[in-house]
PDB file of C-alpha atoms in Angstrom:
ATOM      1  CA  MET A 177      -0.033   0.013  -0.175  1.00  0.00           C
ATOM      2  CA  THR A 178       2.717   2.527   0.465  1.00  0.00           C
ATOM      3  CA  LEU A 179       4.356   1.933  -3.051  1.00  0.00           C
ATOM      4  CA  TRP A 180       1.574   3.453  -4.560  1.00  0.00           C
ATOM      5  CA  PRO A 181       2.768   7.115  -4.206  1.00  0.00           C
ATOM      6  CA  GLN A 182       6.241   6.145  -5.242  1.00  0.00           C
ATOM      7  CA  ARG A 183       4.944   4.407  -8.432  1.00  0.00           C
ATOM      8  CA  TRP A 184       2.721   7.567  -8.996  1.00  0.00           C
ATOM      9  CA  LEU A 185       5.563   9.836  -8.667  1.00  0.00           C
ATOM     10  CA  ILE A 186       7.988   8.073 -10.559  1.00  0.00           C
ATOM     11  CA  PHE A 187       5.279   7.461 -13.332  1.00  0.00           C
ATOM     12  CA  ALA A 188       4.430  11.317 -13.552  1.00  0.00           C
ATOM     13  CA  PHE A 189       8.363  12.323 -13.571  1.00  0.00           C
ATOM     14  CA  ILE A 190       8.900  10.044 -16.922  1.00  0.00           C
ATOM     15  CA  CYS A 191       5.888  11.397 -18.236  1.00  0.00           C
ATOM     16  CA  LEU A 192       7.401  14.728 -17.707  1.00  0.00           C
ATOM     17  CA  LEU A 193      10.612  13.783 -19.287  1.00  0.00           C
ATOM     18  CA  ALA A 194       9.013  12.452 -22.320  1.00  0.00           C
ATOM     19  CA  GLY A 195       7.049  15.660 -22.775  1.00  0.00           C
ATOM     20  CA  CYS A 196      10.183  17.624 -22.819  1.00  0.00           C
ATOM     21  CA  ALA A 197      11.696  16.049 -26.093  1.00  0.00           C
ATOM     22  CA  THR A 198      12.717  18.134 -28.632  1.00  0.00           C
ATOM     23  CA  THR A 199      11.837  15.944 -31.780  1.00  0.00           C
ATOM     24  CA  GLN A 200       9.461  13.451 -32.032  1.00  0.00           C
ATOM     25  CA  PRO A 201      10.505  10.385 -32.845  1.00  0.00           C
ATOM     26  CA  ARG A 202       9.808   9.134 -36.761  1.00  0.00           C
ATOM     27  CA  ALA A 203       8.943   5.401 -37.323  1.00  0.00           C
ATOM     28  CA  GLY A 204      12.115   3.405 -37.372  1.00  0.00           C
ATOM     29  CA  GLY A 205      13.663   6.378 -35.226  1.00  0.00           C
ATOM     30  CA  SER A 206      15.961   7.730 -37.596  1.00  0.00           C
ATOM     31  CA  PRO A 207      15.656  10.799 -39.501  1.00  0.00           C
ATOM     32  CA  PHE A 208      18.215   9.605 -42.112  1.00  0.00           C
ATOM     33  CA  GLY A 209      16.605   9.844 -45.496  1.00  0.00           C
ATOM     34  CA  PHE A 210      13.515  12.178 -44.232  1.00  0.00           C
ATOM     35  CA  THR A 211      12.990  14.944 -46.979  1.00  0.00           C
ATOM     36  CA  GLU A 212      11.140  17.760 -47.630  1.00  0.00           C
ATOM     37  CA  SER A 213      10.091  20.465 -49.758  1.00  0.00           C
ATOM     38  CA  GLY A 214       9.278  24.267 -49.178  1.00  0.00           C
ATOM     39  CA  GLN A 215      11.082  27.543 -48.531  1.00  0.00           C
ATOM     40  CA  ALA A 216      14.422  28.706 -47.525  1.00  0.00           C
ATOM     41  CA  SER A 217      15.261  31.484 -45.805  1.00  0.00           C
ATOM     42  CA  PHE A 218      18.575  32.978 -44.131  1.00  0.00           C
ATOM     43  CA  TYR A 219      19.610  34.348 -40.884  1.00  0.00           C
ATOM     44  CA  ALA A 220      19.522  38.450 -40.267  1.00  0.00           C
ATOM     45  CA  ASN A 221      22.616  39.933 -39.210  1.00  0.00           C
ATOM     46  CA  LEU A 222      21.532  40.802 -35.791  1.00  0.00           C
ATOM     47  CA  HIS A 223      21.909  36.935 -35.023  1.00  0.00           C
ATOM     48  CA  GLN A 224      25.591  36.909 -35.720  1.00  0.00           C
ATOM     49  CA  ASN A 225      27.140  35.724 -32.322  1.00  0.00           C
ATOM     50  CA  ARG A 226      24.324  35.305 -30.213  1.00  0.00           C
ATOM     51  CA  LYS A 227      23.441  31.733 -29.177  1.00  0.00           C
ATOM     52  CA  THR A 228      21.457  29.438 -30.830  1.00  0.00           C
ATOM     53  CA  ALA A 229      18.804  26.679 -29.534  1.00  0.00           C
ATOM     54  CA  SER A 230      21.937  24.135 -29.098  1.00  0.00           C
ATOM     55  CA  GLY A 231      23.996  26.708 -27.155  1.00  0.00           C
ATOM     56  CA  GLU A 232      26.659  27.202 -30.296  1.00  0.00           C
ATOM     57  CA  LEU A 233      27.072  30.953 -31.130  1.00  0.00           C
ATOM     58  CA  TYR A 234      25.592  31.577 -35.117  1.00  0.00           C
ATOM     59  CA  GLN A 235      27.975  32.497 -37.373  1.00  0.00           C
ATOM     60  CA  HIS A 236      27.490  33.883 -40.693  1.00  0.00           C
ATOM     61  CA  GLY A 237      30.626  32.115 -42.285  1.00  0.00           C
ATOM     62  CA  LEU A 238      29.575  28.590 -40.569  1.00  0.00           C
ATOM     63  CA  LYS A 239      27.215  26.024 -42.905  1.00  0.00           C
ATOM     64  CA  THR A 240      24.574  25.995 -40.453  1.00  0.00           C
ATOM     65  CA  ALA A 241      20.936  26.002 -40.221  1.00  0.00           C
ATOM     66  CA  ALA A 242      17.235  25.945 -38.467  1.00  0.00           C
ATOM     67  CA  HIS A 243      14.890  23.420 -38.789  1.00  0.00           C
ATOM     68  CA  ARG A 244      11.460  22.622 -36.083  1.00  0.00           C
ATOM     69  CA  THR A 245      12.264  19.210 -35.728  1.00  0.00           C
ATOM     70  CA  LEU A 246      15.365  17.771 -36.675  1.00  0.00           C
ATOM     71  CA  PRO A 247      17.842  16.315 -34.330  1.00  0.00           C
ATOM     72  CA  PHE A 248      20.892  18.802 -33.364  1.00  0.00           C
ATOM     73  CA  GLY A 249      23.825  17.918 -35.071  1.00  0.00           C
ATOM     74  CA  SER A 250      21.856  16.152 -38.552  1.00  0.00           C
ATOM     75  CA  SER A 251      23.393  17.151 -41.586  1.00  0.00           C
ATOM     76  CA  VAL A 252      20.956  18.106 -44.161  1.00  0.00           C
ATOM     77  CA  ARG A 253      21.565  18.450 -48.303  1.00  0.00           C
ATOM     78  CA  VAL A 254      19.281  21.550 -49.480  1.00  0.00           C
ATOM     79  CA  THR A 255      19.127  21.883 -52.842  1.00  0.00           C
ATOM     80  CA  ASN A 256      17.687  24.817 -54.758  1.00  0.00           C
ATOM     81  CA  ILE A 257      15.051  23.545 -56.801  1.00  0.00           C
ATOM     82  CA  GLN A 258      15.340  26.379 -59.340  1.00  0.00           C
ATOM     83  CA  ASN A 259      19.151  25.824 -60.276  1.00  0.00           C
ATOM     84  CA  GLY A 260      20.423  22.838 -58.976  1.00  0.00           C
ATOM     85  CA  LYS A 261      22.995  23.324 -56.521  1.00  0.00           C
ATOM     86  CA  SER A 262      23.129  22.356 -53.167  1.00  0.00           C
ATOM     87  CA  VAL A 263      25.026  22.549 -49.510  1.00  0.00           C
ATOM     88  CA  VAL A 264      25.156  20.925 -46.785  1.00  0.00           C
ATOM     89  CA  VAL A 265      24.084  21.890 -43.302  1.00  0.00           C
ATOM     90  CA  LYS A 266      24.232  21.113 -39.729  1.00  0.00           C
ATOM     91  CA  ILE A 267      21.408  21.356 -37.778  1.00  0.00           C
ATOM     92  CA  ASN A 268      22.300  23.710 -34.814  1.00  0.00           C
ATOM     93  CA  ASP A 269      18.986  25.897 -34.406  1.00  0.00           C
ATOM     94  CA  ARG A 270      15.074  25.644 -34.365  1.00  0.00           C
ATOM     95  CA  GLY A 271      12.940  27.549 -36.317  1.00  0.00           C
ATOM     96  CA  PRO A 272      11.651  29.122 -38.714  1.00  0.00           C
ATOM     97  CA  PHE A 273       8.664  29.609 -37.563  1.00  0.00           C
ATOM     98  CA  VAL A 274       6.889  31.374 -40.310  1.00  0.00           C
ATOM     99  CA  ARG A 275       4.498  29.168 -42.346  1.00  0.00           C
ATOM    100  CA  GLY A 276       5.794  27.960 -45.732  1.00  0.00           C
ATOM    101  CA  ARG A 277       9.262  27.952 -44.695  1.00  0.00           C
ATOM    102  CA  ILE A 278      11.024  24.738 -43.896  1.00  0.00           C
ATOM    103  CA  ILE A 279      14.104  25.436 -43.258  1.00  0.00           C
ATOM    104  CA  ASP A 280      16.459  28.723 -41.948  1.00  0.00           C
ATOM    105  CA  LEU A 281      20.073  28.618 -43.608  1.00  0.00           C
ATOM    106  CA  SER A 282      23.332  30.705 -42.341  1.00  0.00           C
ATOM    107  CA  LYS A 283      24.196  33.303 -44.542  1.00  0.00           C
ATOM    108  CA  SER A 284      27.070  31.280 -46.349  1.00  0.00           C
ATOM    109  CA  ALA A 285      25.064  28.595 -46.653  1.00  0.00           C
ATOM    110  CA  PHE A 286      22.298  30.334 -48.279  1.00  0.00           C
ATOM    111  CA  SER A 287      24.511  32.467 -50.666  1.00  0.00           C
ATOM    112  CA  SER A 288      26.621  29.445 -51.896  1.00  0.00           C
ATOM    113  CA  ILE A 289      22.986  27.951 -53.362  1.00  0.00           C
ATOM    114  CA  GLY A 290      21.132  31.157 -54.331  1.00  0.00           C
ATOM    115  CA  ASN A 291      21.280  35.141 -54.092  1.00  0.00           C
ATOM    116  CA  THR A 292      20.584  36.685 -50.886  1.00  0.00           C
ATOM    117  CA  SER A 293      18.797  39.583 -52.708  1.00  0.00           C
ATOM    118  CA  SER A 294      16.308  36.915 -53.479  1.00  0.00           C
ATOM    119  CA  GLY A 295      15.222  36.714 -49.417  1.00  0.00           C
ATOM    120  CA  LEU A 296      13.636  33.377 -50.097  1.00  0.00           C
ATOM    121  CA  LEU A 297      14.725  30.011 -51.998  1.00  0.00           C
ATOM    122  CA  ASN A 298      12.383  27.001 -52.950  1.00  0.00           C
ATOM    123  CA  VAL A 299      14.519  23.998 -51.768  1.00  0.00           C
ATOM    124  CA  ARG A 300      14.409  20.318 -50.888  1.00  0.00           C
ATOM    125  CA  ILE A 301      16.177  19.190 -48.084  1.00  0.00           C
ATOM    126  CA  GLU A 302      17.207  15.787 -47.039  1.00  0.00           C
ATOM    127  CA  VAL A 303      19.113  14.040 -43.872  1.00  0.00           C
ATOM    128  CA  ILE A 304      22.042  12.548 -45.390  1.00  0.00           C
ATOM    129  CA  ARG A 305      23.457  12.012 -41.513  1.00  0.00           C
TER     130      ARG A 305
END
């Protein structure tokens, strides 16, 4: 009879931990091979040297990106649908939180596949690692 409160407390703690997960598991448990199409944007200059959600500092010159759900450290190939150019980036932040946008690229990653003056690119992303 005295074990009931302890078991309930352990159950509640496990539920709390599960609810704090940053990504939802997919069937198979790995994001490898996950693809998605949509618009890519890039970080504004004001984000330079600010902390990302992973704790790293954002640097314009690094090939990094933000995605809403992919695990930090995932390598993602981002391909510009119009010109076929692609770049591999590491996910180290969360976002973008604008409808229709699927990834937010560092300025150097964006400029390697398109012109920053356009502001947005139609892209296809694929998790490669």
